[in-house]
Coordinates of C-alpha atoms in Angstrom, one line a residue:
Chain A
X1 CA -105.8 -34.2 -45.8
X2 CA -108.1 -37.0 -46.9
X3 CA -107.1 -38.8 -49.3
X4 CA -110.0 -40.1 -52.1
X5 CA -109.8 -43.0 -54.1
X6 CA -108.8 -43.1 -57.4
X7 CA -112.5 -43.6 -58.3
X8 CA -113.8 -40.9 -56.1
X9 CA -111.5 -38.2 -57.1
X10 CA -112.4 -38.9 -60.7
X11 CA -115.9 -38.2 -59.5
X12 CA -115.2 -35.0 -57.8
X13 CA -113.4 -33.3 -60.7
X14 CA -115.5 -34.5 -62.9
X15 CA -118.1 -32.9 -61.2
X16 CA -116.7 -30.1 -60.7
X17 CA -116.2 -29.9 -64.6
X18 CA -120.0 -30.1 -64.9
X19 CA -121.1 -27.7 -62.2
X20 CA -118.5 -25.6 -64.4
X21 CA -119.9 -25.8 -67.7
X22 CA -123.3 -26.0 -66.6
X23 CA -123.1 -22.8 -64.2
X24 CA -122.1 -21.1 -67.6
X25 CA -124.7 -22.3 -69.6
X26 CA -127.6 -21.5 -67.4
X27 CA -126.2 -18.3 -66.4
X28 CA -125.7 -19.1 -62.8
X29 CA -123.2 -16.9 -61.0
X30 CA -123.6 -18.0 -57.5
X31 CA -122.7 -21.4 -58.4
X32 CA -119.9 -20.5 -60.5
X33 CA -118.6 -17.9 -58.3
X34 CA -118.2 -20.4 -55.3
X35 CA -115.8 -22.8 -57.9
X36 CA -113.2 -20.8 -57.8
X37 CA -113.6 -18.7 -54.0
X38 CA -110.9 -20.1 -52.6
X39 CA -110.6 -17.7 -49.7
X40 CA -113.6 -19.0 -48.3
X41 CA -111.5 -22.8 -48.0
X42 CA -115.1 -24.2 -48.6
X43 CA -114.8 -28.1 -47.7
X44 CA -116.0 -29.1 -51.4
X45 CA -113.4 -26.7 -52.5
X46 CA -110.8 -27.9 -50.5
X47 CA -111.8 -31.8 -51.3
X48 CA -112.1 -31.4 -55.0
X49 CA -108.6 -29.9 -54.6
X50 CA -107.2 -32.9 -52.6
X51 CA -109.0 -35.3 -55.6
X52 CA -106.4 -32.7 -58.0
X53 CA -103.3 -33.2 -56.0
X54 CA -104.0 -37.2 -56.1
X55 CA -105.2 -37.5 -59.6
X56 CA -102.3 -36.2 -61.0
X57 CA -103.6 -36.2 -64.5
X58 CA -106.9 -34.0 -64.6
X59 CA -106.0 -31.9 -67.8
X60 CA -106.7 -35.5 -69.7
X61 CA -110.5 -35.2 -68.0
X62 CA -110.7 -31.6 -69.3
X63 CA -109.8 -33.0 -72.9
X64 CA -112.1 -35.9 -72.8
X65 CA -115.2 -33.7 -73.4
X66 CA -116.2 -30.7 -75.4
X67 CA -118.3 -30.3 -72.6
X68 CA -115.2 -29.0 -70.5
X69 CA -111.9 -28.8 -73.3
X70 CA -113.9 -25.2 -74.8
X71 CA -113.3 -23.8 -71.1
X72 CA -109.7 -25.6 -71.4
X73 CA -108.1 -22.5 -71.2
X74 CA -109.6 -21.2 -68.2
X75 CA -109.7 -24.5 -66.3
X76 CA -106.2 -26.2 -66.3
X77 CA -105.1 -22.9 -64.7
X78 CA -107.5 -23.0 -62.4
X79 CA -106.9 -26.7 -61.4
X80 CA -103.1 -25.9 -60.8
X81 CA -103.5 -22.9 -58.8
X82 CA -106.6 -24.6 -56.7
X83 CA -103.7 -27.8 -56.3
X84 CA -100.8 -25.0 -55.6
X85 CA -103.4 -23.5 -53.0
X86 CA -104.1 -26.8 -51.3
X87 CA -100.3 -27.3 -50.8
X88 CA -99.6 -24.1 -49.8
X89 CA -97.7 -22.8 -52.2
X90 CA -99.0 -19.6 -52.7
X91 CA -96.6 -18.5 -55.2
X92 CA -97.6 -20.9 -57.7
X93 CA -101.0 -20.5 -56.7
X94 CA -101.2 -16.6 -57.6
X95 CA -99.1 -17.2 -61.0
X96 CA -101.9 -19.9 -62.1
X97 CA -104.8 -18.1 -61.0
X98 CA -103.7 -14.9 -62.7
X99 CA -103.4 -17.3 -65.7
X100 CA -106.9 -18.5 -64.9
X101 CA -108.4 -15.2 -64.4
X102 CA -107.0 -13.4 -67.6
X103 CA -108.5 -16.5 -69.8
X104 CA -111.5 -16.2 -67.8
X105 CA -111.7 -12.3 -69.0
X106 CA -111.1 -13.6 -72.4
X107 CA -114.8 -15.3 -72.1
X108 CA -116.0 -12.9 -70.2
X109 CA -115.5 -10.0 -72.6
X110 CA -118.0 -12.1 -75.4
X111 CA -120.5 -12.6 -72.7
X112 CA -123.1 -9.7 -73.7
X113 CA -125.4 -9.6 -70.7
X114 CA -123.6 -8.5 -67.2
X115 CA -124.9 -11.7 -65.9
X116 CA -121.6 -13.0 -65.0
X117 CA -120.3 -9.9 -63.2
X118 CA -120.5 -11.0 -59.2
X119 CA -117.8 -14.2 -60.0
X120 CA -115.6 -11.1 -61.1
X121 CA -115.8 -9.5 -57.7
X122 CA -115.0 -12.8 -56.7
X123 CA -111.8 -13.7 -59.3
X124 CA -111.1 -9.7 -57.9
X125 CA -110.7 -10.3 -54.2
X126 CA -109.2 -13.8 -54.4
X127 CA -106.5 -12.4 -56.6
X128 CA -105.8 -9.8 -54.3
X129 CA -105.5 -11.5 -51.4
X130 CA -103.5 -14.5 -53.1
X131 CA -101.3 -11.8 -54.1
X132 CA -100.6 -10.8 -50.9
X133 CA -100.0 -14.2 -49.4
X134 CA -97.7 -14.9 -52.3
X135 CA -95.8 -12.0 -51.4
X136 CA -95.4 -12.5 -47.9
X137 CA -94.0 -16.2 -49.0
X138 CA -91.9 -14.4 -50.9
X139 CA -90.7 -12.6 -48.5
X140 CA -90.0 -14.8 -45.8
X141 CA -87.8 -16.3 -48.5
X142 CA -85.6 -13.6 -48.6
X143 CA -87.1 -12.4 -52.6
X144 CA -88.7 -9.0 -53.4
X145 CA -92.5 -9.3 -52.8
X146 CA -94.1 -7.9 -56.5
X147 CA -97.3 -10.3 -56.9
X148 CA -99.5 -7.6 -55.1
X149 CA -98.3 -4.9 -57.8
X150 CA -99.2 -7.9 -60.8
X151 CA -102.8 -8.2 -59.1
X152 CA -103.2 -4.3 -59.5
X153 CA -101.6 -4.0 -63.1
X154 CA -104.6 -7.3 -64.0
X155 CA -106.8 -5.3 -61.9
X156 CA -106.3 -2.2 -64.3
X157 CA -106.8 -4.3 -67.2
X158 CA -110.3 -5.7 -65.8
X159 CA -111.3 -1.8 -64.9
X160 CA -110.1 -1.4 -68.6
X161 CA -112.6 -4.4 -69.7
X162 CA -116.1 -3.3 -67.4
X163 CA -115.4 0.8 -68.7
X164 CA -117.8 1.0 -71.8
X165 CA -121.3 1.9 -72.4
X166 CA -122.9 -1.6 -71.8
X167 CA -124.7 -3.2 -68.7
X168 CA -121.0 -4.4 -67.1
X169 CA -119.8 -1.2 -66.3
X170 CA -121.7 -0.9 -62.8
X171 CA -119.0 -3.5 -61.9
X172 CA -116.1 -0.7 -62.9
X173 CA -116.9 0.8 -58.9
X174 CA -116.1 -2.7 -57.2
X175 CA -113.0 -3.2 -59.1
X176 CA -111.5 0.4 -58.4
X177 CA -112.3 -0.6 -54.7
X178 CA -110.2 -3.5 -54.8
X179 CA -107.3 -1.4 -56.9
X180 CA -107.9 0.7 -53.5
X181 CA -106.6 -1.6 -51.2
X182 CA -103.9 -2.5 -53.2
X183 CA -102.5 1.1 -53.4
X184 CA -103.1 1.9 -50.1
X185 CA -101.5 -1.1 -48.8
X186 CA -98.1 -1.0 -51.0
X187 CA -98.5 2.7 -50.4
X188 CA -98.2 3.8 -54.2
X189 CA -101.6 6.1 -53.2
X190 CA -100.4 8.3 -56.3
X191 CA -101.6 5.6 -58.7
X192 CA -105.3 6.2 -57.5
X193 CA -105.3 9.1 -59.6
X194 CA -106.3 7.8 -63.0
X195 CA -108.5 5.3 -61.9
X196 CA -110.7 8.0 -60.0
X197 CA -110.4 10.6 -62.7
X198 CA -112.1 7.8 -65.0
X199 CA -115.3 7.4 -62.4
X200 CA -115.5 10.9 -61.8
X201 CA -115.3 12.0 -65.0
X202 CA -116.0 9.2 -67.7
X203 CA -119.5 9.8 -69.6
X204 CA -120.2 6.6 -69.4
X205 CA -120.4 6.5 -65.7
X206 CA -123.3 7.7 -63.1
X207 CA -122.0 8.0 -59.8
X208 CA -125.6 7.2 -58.8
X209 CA -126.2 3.7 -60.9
X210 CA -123.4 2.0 -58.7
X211 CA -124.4 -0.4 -55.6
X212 CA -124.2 1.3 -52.4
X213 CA -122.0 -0.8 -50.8
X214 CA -119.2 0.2 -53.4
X215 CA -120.3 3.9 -53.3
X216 CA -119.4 3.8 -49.5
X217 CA -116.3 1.7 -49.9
X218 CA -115.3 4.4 -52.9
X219 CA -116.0 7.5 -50.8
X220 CA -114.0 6.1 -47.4
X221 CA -110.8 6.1 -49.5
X222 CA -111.2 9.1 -51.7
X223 CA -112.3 10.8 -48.5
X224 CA -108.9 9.6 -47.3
X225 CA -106.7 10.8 -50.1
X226 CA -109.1 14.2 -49.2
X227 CA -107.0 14.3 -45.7
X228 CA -103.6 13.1 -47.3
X229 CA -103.9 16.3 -49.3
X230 CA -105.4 18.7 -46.6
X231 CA -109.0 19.6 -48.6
X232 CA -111.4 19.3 -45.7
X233 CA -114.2 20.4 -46.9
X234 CA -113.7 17.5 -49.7
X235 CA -112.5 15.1 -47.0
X236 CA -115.5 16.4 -44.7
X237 CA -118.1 15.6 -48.0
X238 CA -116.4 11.8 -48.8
X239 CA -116.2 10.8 -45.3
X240 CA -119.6 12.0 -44.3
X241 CA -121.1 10.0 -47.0
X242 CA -119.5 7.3 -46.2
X243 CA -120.6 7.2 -42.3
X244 CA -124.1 8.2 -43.8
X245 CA -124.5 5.3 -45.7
X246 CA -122.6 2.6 -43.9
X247 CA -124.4 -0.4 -43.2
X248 CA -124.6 1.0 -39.2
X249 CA -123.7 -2.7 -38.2
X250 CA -120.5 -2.4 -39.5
X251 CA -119.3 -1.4 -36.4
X252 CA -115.3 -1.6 -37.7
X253 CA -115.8 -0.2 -40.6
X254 CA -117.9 2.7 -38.7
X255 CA -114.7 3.4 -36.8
X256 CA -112.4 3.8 -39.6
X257 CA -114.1 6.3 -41.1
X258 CA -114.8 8.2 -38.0
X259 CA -111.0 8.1 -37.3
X260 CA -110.5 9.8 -40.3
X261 CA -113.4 12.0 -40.0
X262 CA -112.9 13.6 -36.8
X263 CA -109.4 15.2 -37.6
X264 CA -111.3 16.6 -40.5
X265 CA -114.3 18.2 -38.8
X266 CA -112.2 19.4 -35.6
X267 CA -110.0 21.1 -38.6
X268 CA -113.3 22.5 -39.3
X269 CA -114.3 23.6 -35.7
X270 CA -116.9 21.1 -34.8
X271 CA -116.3 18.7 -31.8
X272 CA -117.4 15.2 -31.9
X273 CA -119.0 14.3 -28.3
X274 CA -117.8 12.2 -26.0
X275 CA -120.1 9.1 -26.4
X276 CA -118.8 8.7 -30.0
X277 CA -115.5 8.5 -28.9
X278 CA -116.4 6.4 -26.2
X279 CA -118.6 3.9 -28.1
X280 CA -116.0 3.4 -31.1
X281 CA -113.3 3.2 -29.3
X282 CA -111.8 6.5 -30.4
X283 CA -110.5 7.8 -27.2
X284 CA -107.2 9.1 -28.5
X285 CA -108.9 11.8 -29.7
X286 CA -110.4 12.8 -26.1
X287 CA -107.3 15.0 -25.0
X288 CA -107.2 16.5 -28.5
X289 CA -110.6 17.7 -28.1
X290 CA -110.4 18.7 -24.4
X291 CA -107.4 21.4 -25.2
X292 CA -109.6 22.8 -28.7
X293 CA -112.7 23.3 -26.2
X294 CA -110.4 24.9 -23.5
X295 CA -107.5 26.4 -24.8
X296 CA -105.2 24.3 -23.2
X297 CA -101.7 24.1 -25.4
X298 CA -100.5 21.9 -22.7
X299 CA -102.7 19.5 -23.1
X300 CA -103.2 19.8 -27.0
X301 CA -98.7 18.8 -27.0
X302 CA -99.4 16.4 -24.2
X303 CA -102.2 14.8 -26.3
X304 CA -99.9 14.4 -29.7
X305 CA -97.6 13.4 -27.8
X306 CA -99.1 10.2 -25.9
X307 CA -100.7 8.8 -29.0
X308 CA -97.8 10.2 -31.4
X309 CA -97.1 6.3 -32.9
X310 CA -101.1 5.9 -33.6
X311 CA -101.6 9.9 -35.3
X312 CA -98.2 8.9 -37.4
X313 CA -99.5 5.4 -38.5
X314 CA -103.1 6.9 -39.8
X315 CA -101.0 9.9 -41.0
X316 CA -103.4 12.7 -39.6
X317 CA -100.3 13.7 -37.0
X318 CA -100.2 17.2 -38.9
X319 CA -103.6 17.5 -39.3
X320 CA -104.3 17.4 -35.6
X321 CA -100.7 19.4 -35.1
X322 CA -102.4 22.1 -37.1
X323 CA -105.1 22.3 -34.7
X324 CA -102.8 24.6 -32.6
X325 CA -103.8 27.9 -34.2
X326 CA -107.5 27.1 -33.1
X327 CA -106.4 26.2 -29.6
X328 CA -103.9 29.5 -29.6
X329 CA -107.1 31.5 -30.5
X330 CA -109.4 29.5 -27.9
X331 CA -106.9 30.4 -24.9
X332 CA -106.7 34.2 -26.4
X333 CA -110.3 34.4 -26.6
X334 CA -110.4 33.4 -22.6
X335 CA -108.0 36.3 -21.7
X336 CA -109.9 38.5 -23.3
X337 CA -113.1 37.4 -21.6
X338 CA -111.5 37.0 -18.2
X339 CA -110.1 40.4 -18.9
X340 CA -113.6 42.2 -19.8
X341 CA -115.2 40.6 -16.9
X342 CA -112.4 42.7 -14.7
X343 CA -112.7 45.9 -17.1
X344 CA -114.6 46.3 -20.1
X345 CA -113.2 49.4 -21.0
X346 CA -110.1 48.1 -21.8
X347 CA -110.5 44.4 -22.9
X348 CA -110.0 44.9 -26.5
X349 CA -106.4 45.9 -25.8
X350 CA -104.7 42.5 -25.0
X351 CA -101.1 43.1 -23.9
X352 CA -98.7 41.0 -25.6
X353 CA -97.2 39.9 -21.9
X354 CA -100.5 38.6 -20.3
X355 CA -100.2 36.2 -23.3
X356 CA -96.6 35.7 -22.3
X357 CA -97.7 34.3 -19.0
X358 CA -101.0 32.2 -19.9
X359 CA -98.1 30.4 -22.2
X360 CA -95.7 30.6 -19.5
X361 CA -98.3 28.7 -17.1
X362 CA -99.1 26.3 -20.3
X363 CA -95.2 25.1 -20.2
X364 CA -94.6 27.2 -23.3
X365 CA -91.7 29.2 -22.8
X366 CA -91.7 32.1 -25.2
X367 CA -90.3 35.6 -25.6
X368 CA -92.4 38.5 -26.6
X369 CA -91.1 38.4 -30.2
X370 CA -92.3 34.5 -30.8
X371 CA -95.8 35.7 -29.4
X372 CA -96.0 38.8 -31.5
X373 CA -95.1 36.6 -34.5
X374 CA -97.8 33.8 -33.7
X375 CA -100.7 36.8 -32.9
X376 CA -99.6 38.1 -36.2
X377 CA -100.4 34.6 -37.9
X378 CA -103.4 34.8 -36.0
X379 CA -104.3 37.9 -37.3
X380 CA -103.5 36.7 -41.1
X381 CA -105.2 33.5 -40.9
X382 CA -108.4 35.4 -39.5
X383 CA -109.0 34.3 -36.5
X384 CA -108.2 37.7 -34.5
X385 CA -110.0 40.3 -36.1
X386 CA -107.7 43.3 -34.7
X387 CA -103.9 44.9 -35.3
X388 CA -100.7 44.7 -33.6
X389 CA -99.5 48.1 -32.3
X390 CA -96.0 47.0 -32.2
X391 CA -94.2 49.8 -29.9
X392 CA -96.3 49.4 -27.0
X393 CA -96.7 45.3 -27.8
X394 CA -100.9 45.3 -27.8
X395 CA -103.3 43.6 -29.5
X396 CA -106.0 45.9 -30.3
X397 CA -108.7 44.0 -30.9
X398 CA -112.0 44.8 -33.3
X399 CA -114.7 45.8 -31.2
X400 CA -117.1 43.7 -33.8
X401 CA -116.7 39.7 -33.7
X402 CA -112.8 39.7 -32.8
X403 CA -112.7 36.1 -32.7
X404 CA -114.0 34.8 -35.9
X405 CA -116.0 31.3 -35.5
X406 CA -114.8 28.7 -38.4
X407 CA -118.5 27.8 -39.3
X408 CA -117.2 25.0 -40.7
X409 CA -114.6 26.4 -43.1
X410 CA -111.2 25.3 -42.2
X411 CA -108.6 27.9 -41.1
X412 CA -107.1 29.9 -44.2
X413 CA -103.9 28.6 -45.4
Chain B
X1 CA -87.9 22.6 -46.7
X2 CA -90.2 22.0 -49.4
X3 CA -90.8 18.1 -50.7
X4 CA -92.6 16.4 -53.3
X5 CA -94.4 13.4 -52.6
X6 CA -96.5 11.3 -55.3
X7 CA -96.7 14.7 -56.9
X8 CA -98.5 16.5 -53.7
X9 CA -96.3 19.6 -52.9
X10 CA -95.5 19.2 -49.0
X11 CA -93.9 21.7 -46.6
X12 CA -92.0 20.4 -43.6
X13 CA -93.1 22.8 -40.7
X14 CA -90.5 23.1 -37.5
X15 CA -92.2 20.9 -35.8
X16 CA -91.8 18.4 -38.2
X17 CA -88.4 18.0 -38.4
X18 CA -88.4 17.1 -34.8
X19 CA -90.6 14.6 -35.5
X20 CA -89.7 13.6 -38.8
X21 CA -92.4 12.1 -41.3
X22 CA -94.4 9.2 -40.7
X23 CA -93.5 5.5 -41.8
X24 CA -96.0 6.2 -44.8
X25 CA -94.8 9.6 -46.0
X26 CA -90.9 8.1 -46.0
X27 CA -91.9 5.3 -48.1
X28 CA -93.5 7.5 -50.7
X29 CA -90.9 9.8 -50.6
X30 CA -88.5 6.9 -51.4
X31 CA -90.9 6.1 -53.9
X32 CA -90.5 9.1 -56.2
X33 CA -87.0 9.5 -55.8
X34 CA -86.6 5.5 -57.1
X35 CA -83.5 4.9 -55.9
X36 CA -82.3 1.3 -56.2
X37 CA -82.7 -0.8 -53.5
X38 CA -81.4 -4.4 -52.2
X39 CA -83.3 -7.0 -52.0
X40 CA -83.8 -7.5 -47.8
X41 CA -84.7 -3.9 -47.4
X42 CA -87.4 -4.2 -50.2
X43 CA -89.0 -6.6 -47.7
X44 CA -89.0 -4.4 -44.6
X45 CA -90.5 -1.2 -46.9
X46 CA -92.5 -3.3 -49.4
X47 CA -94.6 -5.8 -46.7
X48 CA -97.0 -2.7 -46.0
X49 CA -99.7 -2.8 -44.0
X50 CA -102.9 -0.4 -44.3
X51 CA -104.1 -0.6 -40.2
X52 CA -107.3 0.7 -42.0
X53 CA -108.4 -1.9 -44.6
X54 CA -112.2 -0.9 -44.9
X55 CA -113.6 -4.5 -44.6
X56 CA -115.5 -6.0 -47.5
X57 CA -119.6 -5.9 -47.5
X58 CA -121.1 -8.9 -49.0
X59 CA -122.3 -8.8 -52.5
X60 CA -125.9 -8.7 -51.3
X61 CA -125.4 -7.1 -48.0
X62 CA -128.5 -5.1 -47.0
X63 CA -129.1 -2.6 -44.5
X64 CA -131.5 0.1 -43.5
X65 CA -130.1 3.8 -43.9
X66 CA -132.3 5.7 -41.3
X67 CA -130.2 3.8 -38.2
X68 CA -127.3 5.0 -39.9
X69 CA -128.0 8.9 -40.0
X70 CA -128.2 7.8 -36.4
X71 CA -124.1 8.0 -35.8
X72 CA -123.8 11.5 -38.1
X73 CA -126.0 13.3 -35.0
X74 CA -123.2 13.2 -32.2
X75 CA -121.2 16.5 -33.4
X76 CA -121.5 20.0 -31.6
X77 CA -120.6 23.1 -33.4
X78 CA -121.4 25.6 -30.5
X79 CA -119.1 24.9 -28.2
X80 CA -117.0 27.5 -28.7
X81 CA -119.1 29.9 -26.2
X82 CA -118.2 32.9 -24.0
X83 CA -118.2 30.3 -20.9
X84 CA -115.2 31.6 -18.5
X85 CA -116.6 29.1 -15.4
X86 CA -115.2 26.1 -16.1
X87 CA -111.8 24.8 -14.0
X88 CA -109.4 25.7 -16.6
X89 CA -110.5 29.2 -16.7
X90 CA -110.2 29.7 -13.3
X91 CA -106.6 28.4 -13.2
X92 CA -106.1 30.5 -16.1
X93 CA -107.5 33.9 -14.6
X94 CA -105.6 33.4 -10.8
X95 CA -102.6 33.1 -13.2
X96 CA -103.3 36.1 -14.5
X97 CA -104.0 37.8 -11.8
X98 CA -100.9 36.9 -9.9
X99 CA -98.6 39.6 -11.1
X100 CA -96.0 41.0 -8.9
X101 CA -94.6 37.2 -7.1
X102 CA -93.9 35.6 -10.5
X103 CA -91.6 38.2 -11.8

């Protein structure tokens, strides 16, 4: 830390004050934005801050000119939490820049044009992320960690602010974004619901008039919620739009969603190939495939198994469990080719102990009575087309289409 | 076993309660029950991390859309084909076939 003399630190808050006022007068956003972007630990930032921490006595600057004292309200918060920030402590930090950022709102609110709106998706991240610094300092303390929940309830109130018929409201996307990542990373996903019930069904709102970028960020997580709740063909929609319109360079980004995605179209009967796997780094998935394209039951429990930690973590462990039906009708569809190719005659009749002993040879030790009872879910959920005749334990299949292709519906639940 | 998590009805198959829920799913659970909770084990369950934070664009990040229909081109939906040839399928029939030594 360098420490300015008492001359030039007076100079560098002093200027700061200016590029302050006059950012608001001539309606520059970049410039303002970068004052208070404290995430990007920009050396001017970080030396007007030092200047703070030695001056000691900046709200008298603030006061000295009408220039600065009618943005008093919004400054001296912002001057302790930029001098909390610099010391690292980031507790103190988050309460003044939440201070900061609701007086900032205040202003914001009388400020007709949306000119103004790119420093809120800045005072948005930075008080997301200082919330969850602050919280981790809280809780390598030893206290409850509740700043990241404060950010969202502020965040709320901002979504509240940008949600009305003027030009502001394209900015209501970005901030339901941020609101996002909050959720998802306390894990209070429930709370998403309002928030996209007001963007999906609020007149004021066009889907269409928001930039792309949030559009994307906005369809990745709803498309995730999609999976949460098992509605694939919703999940299939979100997620595709989102890989659609990713900026392709984005390679991490990419990657998330496919992770997501491909549990949803496999649910769906389509495979992704190999050299997607391979070039995002999605390989766990590999196995998974592999069993849906053979049959293989083995492999499919084998698969689960060896990346069970990852599947629970992303939370599409039962999505991909469920997958078993479509691997059970695979491996019965192959009998019953392997079966025609012997005698055609009498391939549509599939007894119930030839299944037995493909299972058998899969490491699946069943009885007739568990197989009869999973042919018969196989029968219900559609794909066997065919009856059970119980007393001699057949399968009698349809003659017409007895394995019913998904064509991209998911499996009747 | 029927549950209800964040208001989404959930059903806990067999195989589930072998493997029990994920981290995520216990959390909520906890969640809507609200039970009170001390203070250290707030910090274990609180201090959540999303693995799969979508990273932020830039506020005037630009990108041309026709590479990205690119990556939505590598999916096959006719795979599931009356093919009996490959290795598994022969390991499958010579099972099949072997009927008397097995039993």
């Amino acid at each position: 830390m360098a420490y300015p003399s008492m001359g030039e630190a007076h100079r560098r808050i002093t200027d700061y004050l200016n590029n302050f006022s006059d950012a608001v007068s001539y309606q520059d956003v970049a410039s303002l934005a970068q004052l208070f972007s404290f995430s990007s630990n920009s050396p001017p930032l970080l030396s007007v801050a030092d200047a703070l921490n030695f001056f000691q006595d900046a709200n008298r600057l603030i006061k000295q000119s009408e220039k600065f004292s009618q943005y008093g309200e919004i400054l001296a918060p912002l001057f302790r939490s930029l001098q909390s920030y610099r010391t690292g402590n980031l507790v103190d930090a988050y309460h003044a820049f939440e201070k900061f950022a609701n007086a900032f709102i205040q202003e914001f609110r009388n400020w007709e044009s949306a000119w103004a709106l790119e420093a809120l998706y800045v005072i948005a991240y930075e008080i997301r992320v200082l919330a969850e610094r602050a919280d981790r300092e809280l809780a390598s303390n030893g206290k409850s960690p509740e700043k990241l929940k404060g950010a969202g309830s502020f965040l709320m109130k901002v979504f509240g602010v940008l949600a009305g018929k003027g030009p502001k409201r394209v900015g209501a996307l970005y901030v339901t974004c941020q609101l996002f990542k909050i959720y998802f990373k306390l894990g209070t996903v429930h709370l998403c619901r309002s928030v996209i019930r007001s963007i999906e069904t609020a007149r004021i709102f066009d889907f269409e008039e928001f930039p792309r970028r949030d559009k994307v960020t906005y369809m990745y997580y709803t498309g995730r919620l999609e999976v949460f709740n098992e509605n694939f063909p919703a999940a299939d929609h979100k997620l595709s739009y989102a890989l659609t319109h990713c900026n392709p360079l984005r390679e991490a980004n990419i990657r998330m969603i496919l992770k997501y995605l491909i549990p949803v179209k496999l649910s769906l009967g389509i495979l992704p190939e190999t050299s997607l796997l391979e070039k995002y780094n999605l390989l766990e998935y590999h196995n998974v495939v592999q069993a849906l394209k053979r049959g293989d039951l083995r492999l499919l429990r084998h698969a689960l198994q060896e990346h069970e930690d990852q599947f629970l973590r992303s939370g599409v462990y039962l999505v991909l469990e469920k997958l078993e039906l479509q691997v059970y009708q695979r491996l019965v569809k192959k009998i019953y080719f392997i079966q025609k190719q012997k005698d055609p005659s009498k391939a549509h009749q599939l007894k119930l102990e030839v299944i037995v002993k493909a299972l058998k040879w899969l490491e699946m030790d069943m009885d007739l009575d568990e197989v009869e009872c999973i042919m018969t879910i196989l029968i219900y959920k559609n794909l066997v087309k065919g009856y059970f005749a119980h007393k001699s334990k057949v399968v009698v299949l349809s003659k017409q289409d007895p394995f019913p292709k998904l064509n991209g519906k998911p499996v009747n639940s | 076993m029927l549950y209800l998590i964040n208001n989404f009805q959930y059903t806990k198959t067999p195989l589930q309660e072998i493997f029990g829920f994920s981290v995520q799913f216990r959390f909520q659970e906890e969640m809507a029950t609200e039970q009170p909770k001390s203070a250290t084990e707030d910090v274990k369950i609180d201090l959540f991390e999303d693995d799969d934070e979508f990273e932020e664009f830039e506020i005037n990040e630009e990108w041309e859309e026709k590479e990205g229909k690119e990556v939505t081109q590598h999916w096959e939906d006719d795979w599931d084909d009356d093919d009996v040839t490959d290795d598994f399928s022969l390991q499958l029939r010579r099972e099949l076939e072997n009927n008397t030594e097995k039993n």
